[in-house]
Coordinates of C-alpha atoms in Angstrom, one line a residue:
Chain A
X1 CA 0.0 0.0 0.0
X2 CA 1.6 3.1 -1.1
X3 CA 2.1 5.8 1.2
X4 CA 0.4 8.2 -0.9
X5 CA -2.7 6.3 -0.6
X6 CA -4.9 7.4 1.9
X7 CA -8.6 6.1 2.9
X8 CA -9.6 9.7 3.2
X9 CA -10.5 11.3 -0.2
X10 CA -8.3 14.5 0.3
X11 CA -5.9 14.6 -2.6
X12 CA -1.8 15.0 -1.2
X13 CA 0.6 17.9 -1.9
X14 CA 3.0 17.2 -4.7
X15 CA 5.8 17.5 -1.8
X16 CA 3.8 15.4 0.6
X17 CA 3.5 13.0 -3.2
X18 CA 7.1 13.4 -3.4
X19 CA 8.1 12.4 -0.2
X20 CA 5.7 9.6 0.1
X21 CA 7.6 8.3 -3.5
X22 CA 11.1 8.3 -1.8
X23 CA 10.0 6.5 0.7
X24 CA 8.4 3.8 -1.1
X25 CA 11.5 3.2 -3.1
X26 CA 13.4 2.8 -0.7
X27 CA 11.1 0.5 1.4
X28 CA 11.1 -1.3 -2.0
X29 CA 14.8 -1.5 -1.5
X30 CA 15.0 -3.0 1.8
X31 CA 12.3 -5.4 1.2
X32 CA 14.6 -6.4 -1.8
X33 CA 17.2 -7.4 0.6
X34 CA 15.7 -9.0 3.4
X35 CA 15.0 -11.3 0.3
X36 CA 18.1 -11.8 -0.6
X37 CA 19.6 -12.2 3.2
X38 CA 16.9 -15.1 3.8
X39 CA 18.2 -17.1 0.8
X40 CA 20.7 -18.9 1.5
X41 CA 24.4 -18.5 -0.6
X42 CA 24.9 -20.9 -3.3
X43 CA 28.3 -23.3 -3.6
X44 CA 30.2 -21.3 -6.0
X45 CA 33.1 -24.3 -6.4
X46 CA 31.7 -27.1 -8.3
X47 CA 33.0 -30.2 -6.7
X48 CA 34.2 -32.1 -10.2
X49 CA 37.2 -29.3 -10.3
X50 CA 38.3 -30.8 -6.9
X51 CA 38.5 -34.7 -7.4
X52 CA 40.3 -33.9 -10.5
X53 CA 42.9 -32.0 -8.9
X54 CA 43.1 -35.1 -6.3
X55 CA 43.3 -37.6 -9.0
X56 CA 46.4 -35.6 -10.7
X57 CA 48.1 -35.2 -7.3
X58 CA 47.6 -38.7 -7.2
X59 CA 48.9 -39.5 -10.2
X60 CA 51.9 -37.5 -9.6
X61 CA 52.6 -39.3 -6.6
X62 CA 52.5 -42.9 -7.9
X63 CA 54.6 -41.9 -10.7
X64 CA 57.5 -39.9 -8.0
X65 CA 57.3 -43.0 -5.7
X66 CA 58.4 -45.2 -8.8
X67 CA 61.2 -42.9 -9.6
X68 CA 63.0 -43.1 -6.5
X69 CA 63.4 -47.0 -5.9
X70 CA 64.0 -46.6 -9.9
X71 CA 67.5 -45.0 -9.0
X72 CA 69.4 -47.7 -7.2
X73 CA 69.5 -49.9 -9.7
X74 CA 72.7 -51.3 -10.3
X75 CA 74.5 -54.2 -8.2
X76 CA 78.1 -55.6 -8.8
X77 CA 78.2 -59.5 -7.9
X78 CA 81.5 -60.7 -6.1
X79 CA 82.3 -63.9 -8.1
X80 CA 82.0 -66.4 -5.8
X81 CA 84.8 -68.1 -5.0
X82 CA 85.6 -71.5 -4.8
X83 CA 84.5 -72.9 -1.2
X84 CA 87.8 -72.1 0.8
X85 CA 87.6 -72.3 4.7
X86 CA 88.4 -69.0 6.2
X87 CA 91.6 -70.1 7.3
X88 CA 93.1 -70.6 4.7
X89 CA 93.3 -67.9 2.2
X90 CA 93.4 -69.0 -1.4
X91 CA 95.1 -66.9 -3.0
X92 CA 98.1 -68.2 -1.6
X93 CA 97.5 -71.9 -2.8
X94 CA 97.9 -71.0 -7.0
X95 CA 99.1 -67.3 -7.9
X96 CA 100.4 -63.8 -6.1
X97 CA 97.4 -61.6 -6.4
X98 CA 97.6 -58.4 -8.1
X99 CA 97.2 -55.9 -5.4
X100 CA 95.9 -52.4 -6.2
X101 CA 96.2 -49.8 -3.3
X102 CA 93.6 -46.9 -3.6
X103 CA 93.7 -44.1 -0.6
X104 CA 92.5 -40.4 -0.2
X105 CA 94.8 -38.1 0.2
X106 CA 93.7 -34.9 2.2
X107 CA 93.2 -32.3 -0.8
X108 CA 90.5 -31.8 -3.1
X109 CA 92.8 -32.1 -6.3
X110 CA 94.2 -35.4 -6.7
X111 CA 91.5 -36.5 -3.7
X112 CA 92.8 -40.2 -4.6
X113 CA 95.8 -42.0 -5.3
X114 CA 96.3 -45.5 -6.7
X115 CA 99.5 -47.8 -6.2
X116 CA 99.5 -51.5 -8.0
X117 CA 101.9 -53.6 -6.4
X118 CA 105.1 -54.6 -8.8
X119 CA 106.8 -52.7 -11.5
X120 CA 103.9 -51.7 -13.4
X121 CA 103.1 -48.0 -14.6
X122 CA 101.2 -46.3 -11.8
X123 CA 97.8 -45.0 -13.1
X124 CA 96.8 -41.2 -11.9
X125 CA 92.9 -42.3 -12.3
X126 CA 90.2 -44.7 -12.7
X127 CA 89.9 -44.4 -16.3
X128 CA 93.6 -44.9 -16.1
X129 CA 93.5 -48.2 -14.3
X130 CA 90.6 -49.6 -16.0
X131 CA 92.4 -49.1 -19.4
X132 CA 95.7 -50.8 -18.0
X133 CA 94.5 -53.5 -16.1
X134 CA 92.4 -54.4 -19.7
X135 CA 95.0 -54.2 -21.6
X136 CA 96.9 -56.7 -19.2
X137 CA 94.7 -59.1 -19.6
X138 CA 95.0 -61.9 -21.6
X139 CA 92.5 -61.1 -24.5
X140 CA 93.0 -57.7 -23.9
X141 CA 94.6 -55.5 -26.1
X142 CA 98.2 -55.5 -26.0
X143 CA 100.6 -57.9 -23.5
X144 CA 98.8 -60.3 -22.0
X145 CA 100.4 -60.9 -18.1
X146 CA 97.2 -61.9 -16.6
X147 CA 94.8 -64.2 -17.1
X148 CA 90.6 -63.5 -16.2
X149 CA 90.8 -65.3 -13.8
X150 CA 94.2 -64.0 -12.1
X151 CA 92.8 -63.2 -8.6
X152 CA 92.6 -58.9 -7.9
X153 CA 92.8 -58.0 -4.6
X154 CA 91.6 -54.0 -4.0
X155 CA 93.3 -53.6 -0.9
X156 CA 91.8 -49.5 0.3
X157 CA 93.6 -47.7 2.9
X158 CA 91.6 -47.9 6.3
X159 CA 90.4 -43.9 5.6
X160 CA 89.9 -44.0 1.9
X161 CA 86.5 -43.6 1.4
X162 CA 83.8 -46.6 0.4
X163 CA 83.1 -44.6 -3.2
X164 CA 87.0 -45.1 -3.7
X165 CA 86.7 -48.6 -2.8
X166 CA 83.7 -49.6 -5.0
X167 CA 85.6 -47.2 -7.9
X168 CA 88.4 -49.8 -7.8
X169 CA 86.4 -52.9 -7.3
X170 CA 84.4 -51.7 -11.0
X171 CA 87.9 -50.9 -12.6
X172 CA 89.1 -54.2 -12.3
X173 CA 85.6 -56.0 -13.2
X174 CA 84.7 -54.1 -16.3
X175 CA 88.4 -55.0 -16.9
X176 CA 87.3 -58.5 -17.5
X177 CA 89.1 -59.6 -14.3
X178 CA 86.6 -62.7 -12.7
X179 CA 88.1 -62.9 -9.2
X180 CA 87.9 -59.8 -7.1
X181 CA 87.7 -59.5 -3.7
X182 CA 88.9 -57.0 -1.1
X183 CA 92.2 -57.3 0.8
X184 CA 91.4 -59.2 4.6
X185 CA 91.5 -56.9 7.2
X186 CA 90.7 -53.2 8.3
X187 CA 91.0 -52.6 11.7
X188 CA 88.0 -52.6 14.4
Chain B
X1 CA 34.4 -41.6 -4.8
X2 CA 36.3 -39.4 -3.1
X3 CA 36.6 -42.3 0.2
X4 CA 37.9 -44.3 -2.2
X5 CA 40.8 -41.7 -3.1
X6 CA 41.5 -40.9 -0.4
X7 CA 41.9 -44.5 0.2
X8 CA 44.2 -44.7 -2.6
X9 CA 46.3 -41.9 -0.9
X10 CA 46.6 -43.0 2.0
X11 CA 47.9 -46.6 0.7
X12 CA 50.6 -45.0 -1.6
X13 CA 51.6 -43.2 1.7
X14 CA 52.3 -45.8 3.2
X15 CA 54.2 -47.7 0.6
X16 CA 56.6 -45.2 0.1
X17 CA 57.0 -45.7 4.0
X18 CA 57.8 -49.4 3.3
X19 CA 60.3 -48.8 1.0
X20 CA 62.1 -46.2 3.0
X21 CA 62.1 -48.9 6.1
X22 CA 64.3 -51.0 3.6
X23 CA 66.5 -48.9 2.0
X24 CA 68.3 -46.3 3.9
X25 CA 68.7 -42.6 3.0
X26 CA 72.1 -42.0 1.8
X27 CA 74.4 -41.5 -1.0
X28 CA 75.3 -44.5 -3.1
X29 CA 78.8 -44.2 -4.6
X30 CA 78.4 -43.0 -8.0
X31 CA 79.9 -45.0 -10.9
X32 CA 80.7 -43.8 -14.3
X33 CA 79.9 -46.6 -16.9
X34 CA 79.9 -49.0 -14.4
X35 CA 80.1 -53.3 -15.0
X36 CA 76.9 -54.0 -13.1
X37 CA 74.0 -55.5 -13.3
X38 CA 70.5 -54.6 -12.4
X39 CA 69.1 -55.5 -9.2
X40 CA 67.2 -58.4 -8.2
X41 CA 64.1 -57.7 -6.3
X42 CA 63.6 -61.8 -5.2
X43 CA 65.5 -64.0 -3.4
X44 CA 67.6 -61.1 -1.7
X45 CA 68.6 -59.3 1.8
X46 CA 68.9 -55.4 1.8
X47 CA 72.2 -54.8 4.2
X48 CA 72.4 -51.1 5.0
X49 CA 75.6 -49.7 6.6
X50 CA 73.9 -46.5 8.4
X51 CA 76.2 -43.3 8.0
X52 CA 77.5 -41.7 11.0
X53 CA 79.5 -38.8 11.7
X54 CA 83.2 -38.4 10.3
X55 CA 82.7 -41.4 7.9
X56 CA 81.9 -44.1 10.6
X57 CA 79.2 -45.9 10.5
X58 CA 76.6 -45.6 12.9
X59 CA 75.0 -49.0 12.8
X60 CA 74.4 -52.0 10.4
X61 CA 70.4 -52.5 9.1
X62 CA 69.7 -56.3 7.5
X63 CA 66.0 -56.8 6.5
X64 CA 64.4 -54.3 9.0
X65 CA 66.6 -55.2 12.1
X66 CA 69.0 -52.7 13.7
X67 CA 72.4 -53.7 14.7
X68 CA 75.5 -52.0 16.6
X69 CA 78.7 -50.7 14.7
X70 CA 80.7 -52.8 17.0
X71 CA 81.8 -55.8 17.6
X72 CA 78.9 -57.8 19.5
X73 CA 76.7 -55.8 16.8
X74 CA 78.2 -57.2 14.0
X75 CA 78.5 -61.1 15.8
X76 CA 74.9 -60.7 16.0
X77 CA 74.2 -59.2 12.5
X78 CA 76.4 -62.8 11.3
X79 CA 74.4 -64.3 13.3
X80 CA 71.6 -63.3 11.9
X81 CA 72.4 -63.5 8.2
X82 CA 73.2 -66.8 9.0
X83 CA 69.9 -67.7 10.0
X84 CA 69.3 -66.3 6.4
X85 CA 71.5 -68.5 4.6
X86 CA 70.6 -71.7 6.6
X87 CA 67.5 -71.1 5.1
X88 CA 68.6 -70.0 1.5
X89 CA 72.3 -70.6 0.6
X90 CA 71.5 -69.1 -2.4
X91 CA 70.5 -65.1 -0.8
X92 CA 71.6 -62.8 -2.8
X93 CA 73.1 -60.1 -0.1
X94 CA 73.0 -56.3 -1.4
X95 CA 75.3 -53.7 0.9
X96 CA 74.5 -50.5 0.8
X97 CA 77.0 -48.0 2.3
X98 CA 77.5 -44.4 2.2
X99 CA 79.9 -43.2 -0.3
X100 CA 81.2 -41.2 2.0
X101 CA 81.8 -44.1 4.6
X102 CA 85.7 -45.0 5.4
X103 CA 86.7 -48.2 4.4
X104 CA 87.4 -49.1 8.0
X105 CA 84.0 -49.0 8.8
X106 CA 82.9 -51.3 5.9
X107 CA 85.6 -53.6 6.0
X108 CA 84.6 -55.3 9.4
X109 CA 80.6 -55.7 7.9
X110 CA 82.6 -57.9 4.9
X111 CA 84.2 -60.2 7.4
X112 CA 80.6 -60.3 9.3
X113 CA 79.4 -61.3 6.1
X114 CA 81.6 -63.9 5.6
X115 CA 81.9 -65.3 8.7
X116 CA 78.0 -65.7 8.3
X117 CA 78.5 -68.0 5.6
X118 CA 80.8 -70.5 7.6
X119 CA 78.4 -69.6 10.8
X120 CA 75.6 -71.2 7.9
X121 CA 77.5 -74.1 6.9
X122 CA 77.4 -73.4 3.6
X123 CA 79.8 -74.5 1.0
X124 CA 80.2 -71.5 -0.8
X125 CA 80.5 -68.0 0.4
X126 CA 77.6 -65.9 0.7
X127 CA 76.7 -63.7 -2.3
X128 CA 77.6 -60.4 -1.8
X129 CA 76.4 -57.5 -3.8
X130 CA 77.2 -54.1 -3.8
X131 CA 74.7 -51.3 -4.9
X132 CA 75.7 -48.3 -7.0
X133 CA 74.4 -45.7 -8.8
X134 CA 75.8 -45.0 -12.3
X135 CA 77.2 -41.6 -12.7
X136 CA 79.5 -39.1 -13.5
X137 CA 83.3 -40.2 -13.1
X138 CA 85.3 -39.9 -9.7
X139 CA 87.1 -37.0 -9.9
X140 CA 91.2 -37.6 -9.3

């Protein structure tokens, strides 16, 4: 009912008309939002977005937990060698074993050294070694002093690191050596 | 739906924990072009040499147990693996050690090792692998 409306015939004033607009509008107004404040807010995230996001999440999980057992892949096998007790060591019963020495010296440049026991040519690296002690092997490329099967001991210094030890132990097996094993010993 | 992803989660969760349990953090030595093999996932015992400070090793981890870095510890960890090998000569065993680890540290878990074959009674010695990562070279 509009507030210019009156039961009484008597016609308004155009202020009193005026007024009596305003006021409806902005009764209007408020009505308007008392509306909108019962109404309760919609869910503006639709819920399909979300489990996809999970599933990729997912996804990208599964595929880093792979990755990482991926990475330690490789194993080197000590040959095994044939059934000695431990108290007697078998490389004394046919051949002298070709000792190689590796230690770490305290510097950062050489941070290794390597020393082969007997009058061969000392090798300043890995790469070094690998190439000598193939081409010593009969089969190899020049020479021919050892057989495969010429036992290799790796004999590290008690501080040389394990990388250094395992770096010497692959030298002389991707040499083509069959019978590696490291030296007896290292102290407590 | 969503129960079962979250189910999902969770169980990847906890594989990845089951995986760490076996293998330990550290840093494998790193081998350029190295003669290895892969792994074998069957038949096989995971022996982790823990890092400690300086290069020592802190302890000795075979299949989930935890063992001493001394003496007693590594009697027990033969042992042990013996126990393995009475039960499958052929076990492959796979040592994992820092690459930072001194020798003298490592040295005494390869006697342990072999002193668990005789301790086993078997004829040969135990098979004894050891893990690497294939890398750059070592620099001299």
């Amino acid at each position: 009912m509009s507030a210019a409306q009156r039961p009484s015939g008597a016609r308004p004033s155009p202020t009193a008309l005026a007024d009596a607009a305003l006021l409806d509008a902005s009764r209007e107004r408020a009505a308007r939002r008392r509306a909108q404040r019962r109404e309760p807010a919609t869910v503006g995230v639709s819920l399909t977005s979300m489990i996809d996001v999970v599933f990729l999440l997912l996804v990208y999980f599964m595929v880093a937990t792979r990755f990482r057992t991926g990475e330690e892949v490789y194993r080197m096998d000590l040959p095994e060698r044939a059934g000695a007790a431990a108290a007697v060591d078998p490389f004394e019963l046919d051949e002298e074993p070709l000792r190689i020495r590796v230690s770490s010296t305290g510097r950062l440049r050489p941070a290794y050294r390597i020393r082969i026991d007997g009058p061969y040519p000392q090798p300043d690296t890995f790469a070094e070694l690998r190439t000598w002690l193939r081409s010593v092997r009969i089969g190899g490329a020049a020479g021919g002093l050892f057989p495969a099967d010429h036992p290799v001991v790796v004999d590290p210094a008690d501080d040389a690191t394990w990388q250094l030890a395992v770096a010497a132990f692959d030298a002389a097996a991707a040499a083509g050596y069959e019978r590696i094993d490291f030296a007896d010993g290292g102290g407590p | 739906m969503i129960d079962v992803t979250f189910l999902l989660i969770v169980f990847f969760v906890l594989v990845s924990q089951i995986v760490e349990r076996e293998h330990v953090e550290m840093r494998l030595p790193e081998l350029s072009d190295p003669a290895t093999v892969p792994l074998a996932e069957e038949g096989r015992v995971v022996l982790n040499v823990l890092p400690g400070e300086g290069g020592d090793a802190a302890g000795l981890r075979l299949a989930g147990e935890t063992f001493a870095a001394s003496e007693a510890g590594r009697d027990a960890l033969a042992e042990r693996l013996a126990g393995m090998l009475r039960r499958d000569p052929g076990l492959d065993v796979q040592l994992r050690a820092d690459r930072a680890t001194r020798y003298r540290a490592v040295a005494p878990v390869l006697d342990a090792v072999r002193r668990a074959g005789t301790l086993a009674g078997v004829k040969l010695p135990p098979r004894l692998n050891l893990v690497v990562v294939p890398g750059e070279e070592v620099a001299p």
